[in-house]
mmCIF file of C-alpha atoms in Angstrom:
data_model
loop_
_atom_site.group_PDB
_atom_site.id
_atom_site.type_symbol
_atom_site.label_atom_id
_atom_site.label_comp_id
_atom_site.label_asym_id
_atom_site.label_seq_id
_atom_site.Cartn_x
_atom_site.Cartn_y
_atom_site.Cartn_z
ATOM 1 C CA MET Q 17 377.164 7.586 -58.054
ATOM 2 C CA ILE Q 18 377.547 11.151 -59.316
ATOM 3 C CA ARG Q 19 373.899 11.855 -58.550
ATOM 4 C CA LEU Q 20 374.315 10.482 -55.039
ATOM 5 C CA VAL Q 21 377.385 12.697 -54.415
ATOM 6 C CA GLY Q 22 375.527 15.707 -55.813
ATOM 7 C CA PHE Q 23 372.583 14.984 -53.510
ATOM 8 C CA PHE Q 24 374.770 14.898 -50.394
ATOM 9 C CA VAL Q 25 376.650 18.045 -51.479
ATOM 10 C CA GLY Q 26 373.347 19.877 -51.929
ATOM 11 C CA LEU Q 27 372.106 18.557 -48.595
ATOM 12 C CA GLY Q 28 375.261 19.764 -46.880
ATOM 13 C CA PHE Q 29 374.973 23.184 -48.501
ATOM 14 C CA THR Q 30 371.355 23.469 -47.364
ATOM 15 C CA PHE Q 31 372.312 22.480 -43.823
ATOM 16 C CA VAL Q 32 375.036 25.142 -43.676
ATOM 17 C CA VAL Q 33 372.630 27.829 -44.904
ATOM 18 C CA LEU Q 34 369.967 26.841 -42.380
ATOM 19 C CA LEU Q 35 372.541 26.734 -39.582
ATOM 20 C CA ALA Q 36 373.809 30.212 -40.483
ATOM 21 C CA PHE Q 37 370.245 31.515 -40.553
ATOM 22 C CA VAL Q 38 369.373 30.006 -37.162
ATOM 23 C CA VAL Q 39 372.588 31.256 -35.536
ATOM 24 C CA GLY Q 40 372.143 34.726 -37.039
ATOM 25 C CA ALA Q 41 368.512 34.931 -35.936
ATOM 26 C CA TYR Q 42 369.398 33.762 -32.418
ATOM 27 C CA THR Q 43 372.222 36.281 -32.171
ATOM 28 C CA ALA Q 44 370.020 39.145 -33.392
ATOM 29 C CA ALA Q 45 367.297 38.199 -30.885
ATOM 30 C CA THR Q 46 369.527 37.759 -27.850
ATOM 31 C CA GLU Q 47 372.404 40.188 -28.270
ATOM 32 C CA PRO Q 48 371.792 43.958 -28.220
ATOM 33 C CA ALA Q 49 372.945 45.910 -31.262
ATOM 34 C CA GLN Q 50 376.281 47.598 -30.865
ATOM 35 C CA PRO Q 51 375.971 51.380 -30.501
ATOM 36 C CA THR Q 52 377.204 53.442 -33.423
ATOM 37 C CA ALA Q 53 378.182 57.082 -33.597
ATOM 38 C CA GLU Q 54 375.147 57.834 -35.761
ATOM 39 C CA LYS Q 55 372.722 56.276 -33.274
ATOM 40 C CA VAL Q 56 374.280 57.866 -30.198
ATOM 41 C CA PHE Q 57 375.044 61.383 -31.419
ATOM 42 C CA HIS Q 58 372.548 61.970 -34.235
ATOM 43 C CA ARG Q 59 370.021 64.691 -33.342
ATOM 44 C CA GLU Q 60 366.386 64.965 -34.326
ATOM 45 C CA ALA Q 61 365.546 67.859 -36.627
ATOM 46 C CA HIS Q 62 363.567 70.764 -35.207
ATOM 47 C CA LEU Q 63 361.710 73.818 -36.470
ATOM 48 C CA PRO Q 64 362.643 77.418 -35.680
ATOM 49 C CA ALA Q 65 360.998 79.094 -32.704
ATOM 50 C CA GLY Q 66 357.448 79.994 -33.620
ATOM 51 C CA GLY Q 67 357.232 77.462 -36.441
ATOM 52 C CA TYR Q 68 355.863 78.326 -39.871
ATOM 53 C CA SER Q 69 352.669 79.895 -41.154
ATOM 54 C CA PHE Q 70 352.006 76.867 -43.388
ATOM 55 C CA ASP Q 71 351.940 74.468 -40.421
ATOM 56 C CA GLY Q 72 348.920 73.768 -38.271
ATOM 57 C CA LEU Q 73 345.228 73.441 -39.016
ATOM 58 C CA PHE Q 74 344.773 76.747 -40.868
ATOM 59 C CA PRO Q 75 347.916 77.222 -42.962
ATOM 60 C CA GLN Q 76 348.878 80.209 -45.080
ATOM 61 C CA TRP Q 77 351.951 80.994 -47.157
ATOM 62 C CA ASP Q 78 354.000 83.886 -45.805
ATOM 63 C CA LEU Q 79 354.849 85.428 -49.181
ATOM 64 C CA ALA Q 80 357.386 87.826 -47.657
ATOM 65 C CA GLN Q 81 359.244 84.897 -46.112
ATOM 66 C CA LEU Q 82 359.123 82.917 -49.358
ATOM 67 C CA GLN Q 83 360.599 85.867 -51.236
ATOM 68 C CA ARG Q 84 363.382 86.149 -48.661
ATOM 69 C CA GLY Q 85 363.991 82.409 -48.979
ATOM 70 C CA TYR Q 86 364.240 82.730 -52.736
ATOM 71 C CA GLN Q 87 366.791 85.509 -52.256
ATOM 72 C CA VAL Q 88 368.873 83.250 -49.997
ATOM 73 C CA TYR Q 89 368.690 80.450 -52.566
ATOM 74 C CA LYS Q 90 369.702 82.754 -55.394
ATOM 75 C CA GLU Q 91 372.607 84.427 -53.592
ATOM 76 C CA VAL Q 92 373.920 81.437 -51.606
ATOM 77 C CA CYS Q 93 372.539 78.023 -52.561
ATOM 78 C CA ALA Q 94 372.394 78.474 -56.338
ATOM 79 C CA ALA Q 95 376.190 78.478 -56.508
ATOM 80 C CA CYS Q 96 376.112 74.690 -56.029
ATOM 81 C CA HIS Q 97 372.518 73.432 -56.103
ATOM 82 C CA SER Q 98 370.050 73.348 -58.970
ATOM 83 C CA LEU Q 99 366.290 73.868 -58.790
ATOM 84 C CA HIS Q 100 365.436 72.052 -61.969
ATOM 85 C CA GLN Q 101 361.749 71.332 -61.297
ATOM 86 C CA LEU Q 102 360.918 75.029 -61.032
ATOM 87 C CA HIS Q 103 360.315 77.519 -63.859
ATOM 88 C CA PHE Q 104 360.874 81.239 -63.517
ATOM 89 C CA ARG Q 105 357.183 81.813 -64.214
ATOM 90 C CA ASN Q 106 356.372 79.986 -60.972
ATOM 91 C CA LEU Q 107 357.769 82.958 -59.058
ATOM 92 C CA ALA Q 108 354.481 84.737 -59.781
ATOM 93 C CA ASP Q 109 352.981 82.550 -57.040
ATOM 94 C CA LEU Q 110 355.280 84.292 -54.550
ATOM 95 C CA GLY Q 111 353.685 87.662 -55.210
ATOM 96 C CA TYR Q 112 355.965 88.928 -57.966
ATOM 97 C CA THR Q 113 354.351 90.860 -60.803
ATOM 98 C CA GLU Q 114 354.689 89.821 -64.449
ATOM 99 C CA GLU Q 115 357.317 92.496 -65.032
ATOM 100 C CA GLU Q 116 359.261 91.427 -61.952
ATOM 101 C CA VAL Q 117 359.194 87.793 -63.066
ATOM 102 C CA LYS Q 118 360.556 88.763 -66.488
ATOM 103 C CA ALA Q 119 363.280 90.887 -64.898
ATOM 104 C CA GLU Q 120 364.168 88.132 -62.440
ATOM 105 C CA ALA Q 121 364.371 85.540 -65.220
ATOM 106 C CA ALA Q 122 366.579 87.841 -67.281
ATOM 107 C CA SER Q 123 368.991 88.193 -64.359
ATOM 108 C CA TRP Q 124 369.869 84.499 -64.758
ATOM 109 C CA THR Q 125 371.988 82.993 -67.515
ATOM 110 C CA VAL Q 126 370.602 79.832 -69.083
ATOM 111 C CA PRO Q 127 371.952 77.478 -71.792
ATOM 112 C CA GLY Q 128 370.932 78.320 -75.343
ATOM 113 C CA ILE Q 129 371.669 77.621 -79.005
ATOM 114 C CA ASN Q 130 373.164 80.136 -81.404
ATOM 115 C CA PRO Q 131 370.602 80.313 -84.258
ATOM 116 C CA ASP Q 132 373.293 81.202 -86.776
ATOM 117 C CA THR Q 133 375.858 78.503 -86.005
ATOM 118 C CA GLY Q 134 373.855 75.934 -84.045
ATOM 119 C CA GLU Q 135 376.517 75.915 -81.337
ATOM 120 C CA ALA Q 136 375.789 75.870 -77.626
ATOM 121 C CA THR Q 137 375.786 79.289 -76.026
ATOM 122 C CA THR Q 138 374.144 81.142 -73.145
ATOM 123 C CA ARG Q 139 371.412 83.766 -73.009
ATOM 124 C CA PRO Q 140 369.303 85.660 -70.457
ATOM 125 C CA GLY Q 141 366.515 83.570 -69.000
ATOM 126 C CA LEU Q 142 362.851 83.778 -69.947
ATOM 127 C CA PRO Q 143 359.842 83.124 -67.677
ATOM 128 C CA THR Q 144 359.302 79.809 -69.484
ATOM 129 C CA ASP Q 145 362.814 78.557 -68.681
ATOM 130 C CA ARG Q 146 363.684 76.261 -65.815
ATOM 131 C CA PHE Q 147 366.165 77.384 -63.208
ATOM 132 C CA PRO Q 148 369.597 76.481 -64.622
ATOM 133 C CA SER Q 149 372.095 74.112 -63.076
ATOM 134 C CA PRO Q 150 375.326 75.719 -61.848
ATOM 135 C CA TYR Q 151 377.319 72.940 -63.553
ATOM 136 C CA PRO Q 152 377.203 71.663 -67.145
ATOM 137 C CA ASN Q 153 377.118 68.017 -66.023
ATOM 138 C CA SER Q 154 377.576 65.716 -63.037
ATOM 139 C CA ILE Q 155 381.285 65.221 -63.740
ATOM 140 C CA ALA Q 156 381.941 68.945 -63.445
ATOM 141 C CA ALA Q 157 379.774 69.079 -60.304
ATOM 142 C CA ALA Q 158 381.744 66.273 -58.644
ATOM 143 C CA ALA Q 159 385.081 67.788 -59.643
ATOM 144 C CA ALA Q 160 384.145 71.094 -58.026
ATOM 145 C CA ASN Q 161 382.852 69.559 -54.803
ATOM 146 C CA ASN Q 162 385.345 66.965 -53.594
ATOM 147 C CA ASN Q 163 383.653 64.221 -55.666
ATOM 148 C CA ALA Q 164 380.283 64.900 -54.016
ATOM 149 C CA ILE Q 165 377.539 65.927 -56.453
ATOM 150 C CA PRO Q 166 375.272 68.603 -54.885
ATOM 151 C CA PRO Q 167 371.665 67.367 -55.054
ATOM 152 C CA ASP Q 168 368.871 69.235 -56.768
ATOM 153 C CA LEU Q 169 366.822 71.103 -54.153
ATOM 154 C CA SER Q 170 363.466 71.158 -55.928
ATOM 155 C CA LEU Q 171 361.990 68.301 -53.871
ATOM 156 C CA MET Q 172 364.440 68.225 -50.982
ATOM 157 C CA THR Q 173 361.870 68.791 -48.239
ATOM 158 C CA LYS Q 174 359.787 65.928 -49.636
ATOM 159 C CA ALA Q 175 362.787 63.631 -49.955
ATOM 160 C CA ARG Q 176 363.890 63.954 -46.318
ATOM 161 C CA HIS Q 177 362.098 62.951 -43.128
ATOM 162 C CA HIS Q 178 360.621 66.079 -41.534
ATOM 163 C CA GLY Q 179 361.976 67.902 -44.581
ATOM 164 C CA THR Q 180 361.437 71.525 -43.547
ATOM 165 C CA ALA Q 181 362.839 70.918 -40.080
ATOM 166 C CA TYR Q 182 365.690 68.896 -41.583
ATOM 167 C CA VAL Q 183 366.782 71.730 -43.888
ATOM 168 C CA TYR Q 184 366.579 74.312 -41.103
ATOM 169 C CA SER Q 185 368.417 72.118 -38.580
ATOM 170 C CA LEU Q 186 371.124 71.133 -41.056
ATOM 171 C CA LEU Q 187 371.861 74.730 -42.048
ATOM 172 C CA THR Q 188 372.138 75.846 -38.422
ATOM 173 C CA GLY Q 189 373.743 72.683 -37.034
ATOM 174 C CA TYR Q 190 377.372 72.870 -38.187
ATOM 175 C CA GLN Q 191 379.759 72.559 -35.246
ATOM 176 C CA GLU Q 192 382.944 70.923 -34.068
ATOM 177 C CA PRO Q 193 382.549 67.273 -33.005
ATOM 178 C CA SER Q 194 382.103 66.995 -29.269
ATOM 179 C CA PRO Q 195 384.875 65.542 -27.075
ATOM 180 C CA GLU Q 196 382.461 62.784 -26.049
ATOM 181 C CA LEU Q 197 382.001 61.758 -29.690
ATOM 182 C CA LEU Q 198 385.729 61.672 -30.385
ATOM 183 C CA ALA Q 199 386.459 59.798 -27.170
ATOM 184 C CA GLN Q 200 383.820 57.120 -27.827
ATOM 185 C CA PHE Q 201 384.115 56.918 -31.616
ATOM 186 C CA PRO Q 202 387.483 58.251 -32.844
ATOM 187 C CA ASP Q 203 386.674 57.144 -36.390
ATOM 188 C CA ALA Q 204 383.676 59.490 -36.454
ATOM 189 C CA ALA Q 205 385.927 62.545 -36.746
ATOM 190 C CA PRO Q 206 385.355 64.326 -40.080
ATOM 191 C CA GLY Q 207 387.968 63.448 -42.664
ATOM 192 C CA PRO Q 208 389.529 65.744 -45.255
ATOM 193 C CA GLY Q 209 386.915 67.846 -47.020
ATOM 194 C CA LEU Q 210 384.150 66.816 -44.598
ATOM 195 C CA HIS Q 211 382.266 68.872 -42.016
ATOM 196 C CA HIS Q 212 380.598 67.709 -38.798
ATOM 197 C CA ASN Q 213 376.848 68.159 -38.478
ATOM 198 C CA PRO Q 214 374.845 66.075 -35.967
ATOM 199 C CA TYR Q 215 371.667 66.473 -38.037
ATOM 200 C CA PHE Q 216 373.167 64.711 -41.042
ATOM 201 C CA ALA Q 217 372.639 60.950 -41.354
ATOM 202 C CA ASN Q 218 376.269 59.918 -40.786
ATOM 203 C CA LEU Q 219 377.296 63.071 -38.883
ATOM 204 C CA ASN Q 220 379.791 64.293 -41.515
ATOM 205 C CA LEU Q 221 379.036 65.745 -44.946
ATOM 206 C CA ALA Q 222 380.959 67.271 -47.813
ATOM 207 C CA MET Q 223 378.974 70.513 -47.970
ATOM 208 C CA ALA Q 224 380.715 73.330 -46.151
ATOM 209 C CA PRO Q 225 378.519 75.599 -44.004
ATOM 210 C CA PRO Q 226 376.680 77.730 -46.581
ATOM 211 C CA LEU Q 227 375.363 80.271 -44.060
ATOM 212 C CA THR Q 228 378.326 81.552 -42.121
ATOM 213 C CA ALA Q 229 377.557 85.024 -40.767
ATOM 214 C CA ALA Q 230 374.773 87.521 -40.207
ATOM 215 C CA GLY Q 231 374.302 89.923 -43.081
ATOM 216 C CA GLN Q 232 375.462 87.409 -45.676
ATOM 217 C CA VAL Q 233 372.312 88.357 -47.588
ATOM 218 C CA THR Q 234 370.805 91.845 -47.567
ATOM 219 C CA TYR Q 235 367.054 91.387 -47.527
ATOM 220 C CA ALA Q 236 365.048 93.687 -49.766
ATOM 221 C CA ASP Q 237 362.371 94.112 -47.068
ATOM 222 C CA GLY Q 238 364.887 95.140 -44.406
ATOM 223 C CA THR Q 239 364.575 92.000 -42.261
ATOM 224 C CA GLN Q 240 367.701 91.328 -40.191
ATOM 225 C CA ALA Q 241 369.516 88.482 -41.936
ATOM 226 C CA THR Q 242 370.821 86.344 -39.078
ATOM 227 C CA VAL Q 243 371.974 82.815 -39.813
ATOM 228 C CA ARG Q 244 368.842 81.347 -38.236
ATOM 229 C CA GLN Q 245 366.607 83.793 -40.105
ATOM 230 C CA MET Q 246 368.200 82.932 -43.443
ATOM 231 C CA ALA Q 247 367.971 79.208 -42.687
ATOM 232 C CA ALA Q 248 364.297 79.499 -41.710
ATOM 233 C CA ASP Q 249 363.487 81.499 -44.844
ATOM 234 C CA VAL Q 250 365.230 79.217 -47.328
ATOM 235 C CA ALA Q 251 363.687 76.145 -45.636
ATOM 236 C CA ALA Q 252 360.246 77.721 -46.124
ATOM 237 C CA PHE Q 253 361.060 78.481 -49.770
ATOM 238 C CA LEU Q 254 362.185 74.899 -50.413
ATOM 239 C CA THR Q 255 358.984 73.645 -48.786
ATOM 240 C CA TRP Q 256 357.065 75.695 -51.340
ATOM 241 C CA THR Q 257 359.178 74.445 -54.271
ATOM 242 C CA ALA Q 258 358.566 70.841 -53.205
ATOM 243 C CA GLU Q 259 354.796 71.273 -52.807
ATOM 244 C CA PRO Q 260 353.379 74.590 -54.047
ATOM 245 C CA THR Q 261 349.842 73.300 -53.424
ATOM 246 C CA LEU Q 262 350.484 72.405 -49.768
ATOM 247 C CA VAL Q 263 348.275 75.164 -48.353
ATOM 248 C CA TYR Q 264 345.559 74.591 -50.966
ATOM 249 C CA ARG Q 265 345.593 70.855 -50.221
ATOM 250 C CA LYS Q 266 345.025 71.451 -46.518
ATOM 251 C CA GLN Q 267 342.273 73.987 -47.196
ATOM 252 C CA VAL Q 268 340.504 71.555 -49.537
ATOM 253 C CA GLY Q 269 340.863 68.927 -46.823
ATOM 254 C CA TRP Q 270 338.697 71.025 -44.507
ATOM 255 C CA ILE Q 271 336.046 71.321 -47.234
ATOM 256 C CA VAL Q 272 336.097 67.570 -47.792
ATOM 257 C CA MET Q 273 335.829 66.888 -44.060
ATOM 258 C CA GLY Q 274 332.860 69.262 -43.833
ATOM 259 C CA PHE Q 275 331.162 67.574 -46.777
ATOM 260 C CA LEU Q 276 331.706 64.110 -45.296
ATOM 261 C CA LEU Q 277 330.298 65.255 -41.946
ATOM 262 C CA PHE Q 278 327.252 66.757 -43.651
ATOM 263 C CA ALA Q 279 326.737 63.607 -45.749
ATOM 264 C CA THR Q 280 327.027 61.432 -42.631
ATOM 265 C CA ILE Q 281 324.352 63.446 -40.844
ATOM 266 C CA LEU Q 282 322.051 63.203 -43.878
ATOM 267 C CA ALA Q 283 322.612 59.446 -44.091
ATOM 268 C CA TRP Q 284 321.825 59.059 -40.374
ATOM 269 C CA LEU Q 285 318.628 61.104 -40.679
ATOM 270 C CA ALA Q 286 317.593 59.130 -43.767
ATOM 271 C CA LYS Q 287 318.192 55.880 -41.894
ATOM 272 C CA LYS Q 288 316.071 57.092 -38.958
ATOM 273 C CA GLN Q 289 313.240 58.043 -41.273
ATOM 274 C CA VAL Q 290 313.281 54.766 -43.231
ATOM 275 C CA TRP Q 291 313.399 52.559 -40.152
ATOM 276 C CA ALA Q 292 310.787 54.653 -38.351
ATOM 277 C CA ARG Q 293 308.293 53.677 -41.035
ATOM 278 C CA ALA Q 294 309.291 50.035 -40.754
ATOM 279 C CA LYS Q 295 308.691 50.090 -37.002
ATOM 280 C CA LEU Q 296 305.256 51.637 -37.439
ATOM 281 C CA GLU Q 297 304.292 48.885 -39.900
ATOM 282 C CA ASP Q 298 305.354 46.256 -37.349
#
């Protein structure tokens, strides 16, 4: 009797699950999805006017721009965001000399150990050190940023769709929510500690606008530091940190394509020669 009751209970449970699946599938197929604020008002990321030197078929790194981007990171972004995958010695790839790399590393303070006491301390950086985190741990990072932990920027442009364009658009996209957004989706208004940005996934993020005014950074090469210029430069720098071999990879791609084309032509000529003999024998 117990087995029979258990059988019918299981059968009923299976029927309910199948019914829910069929109803859900029918509803999803016949009823249009309800619009959300993110779908209606989210904007696609875009590149700055003129694009970047590392885009296109024949890319090159603009070392001057990468150095400006590093300056923006150091003076603005480094206050909250780490760059843990990068070592100071990697700055040599941006055109800095060995002496400049050593001086740049020494201008940073990195965690260290007191050799006499064994206690944690700090010291000037060395070229072999990684870029330090601005916070000792994630708890301190969350406490200083409204419970939002700033992400590491080393691979940011690889972690986001259209990464370079995303970084540039996000940095230049802060604005007040439009009246249309608030009228259609009142709940989409940024809450306490949040800031509206239509290029962010859910339109509101905890990071305050980092680039707020022209001249926030004084470029060493004399370039006018507008907000868009700073955003374009730091986006280029973060593209390099995420994939330093990007330009080399594309250049090697051309060599590989040329080799494959040459090999294809040789194979076709070899085939013609082999089958020409076979036809003569016939």
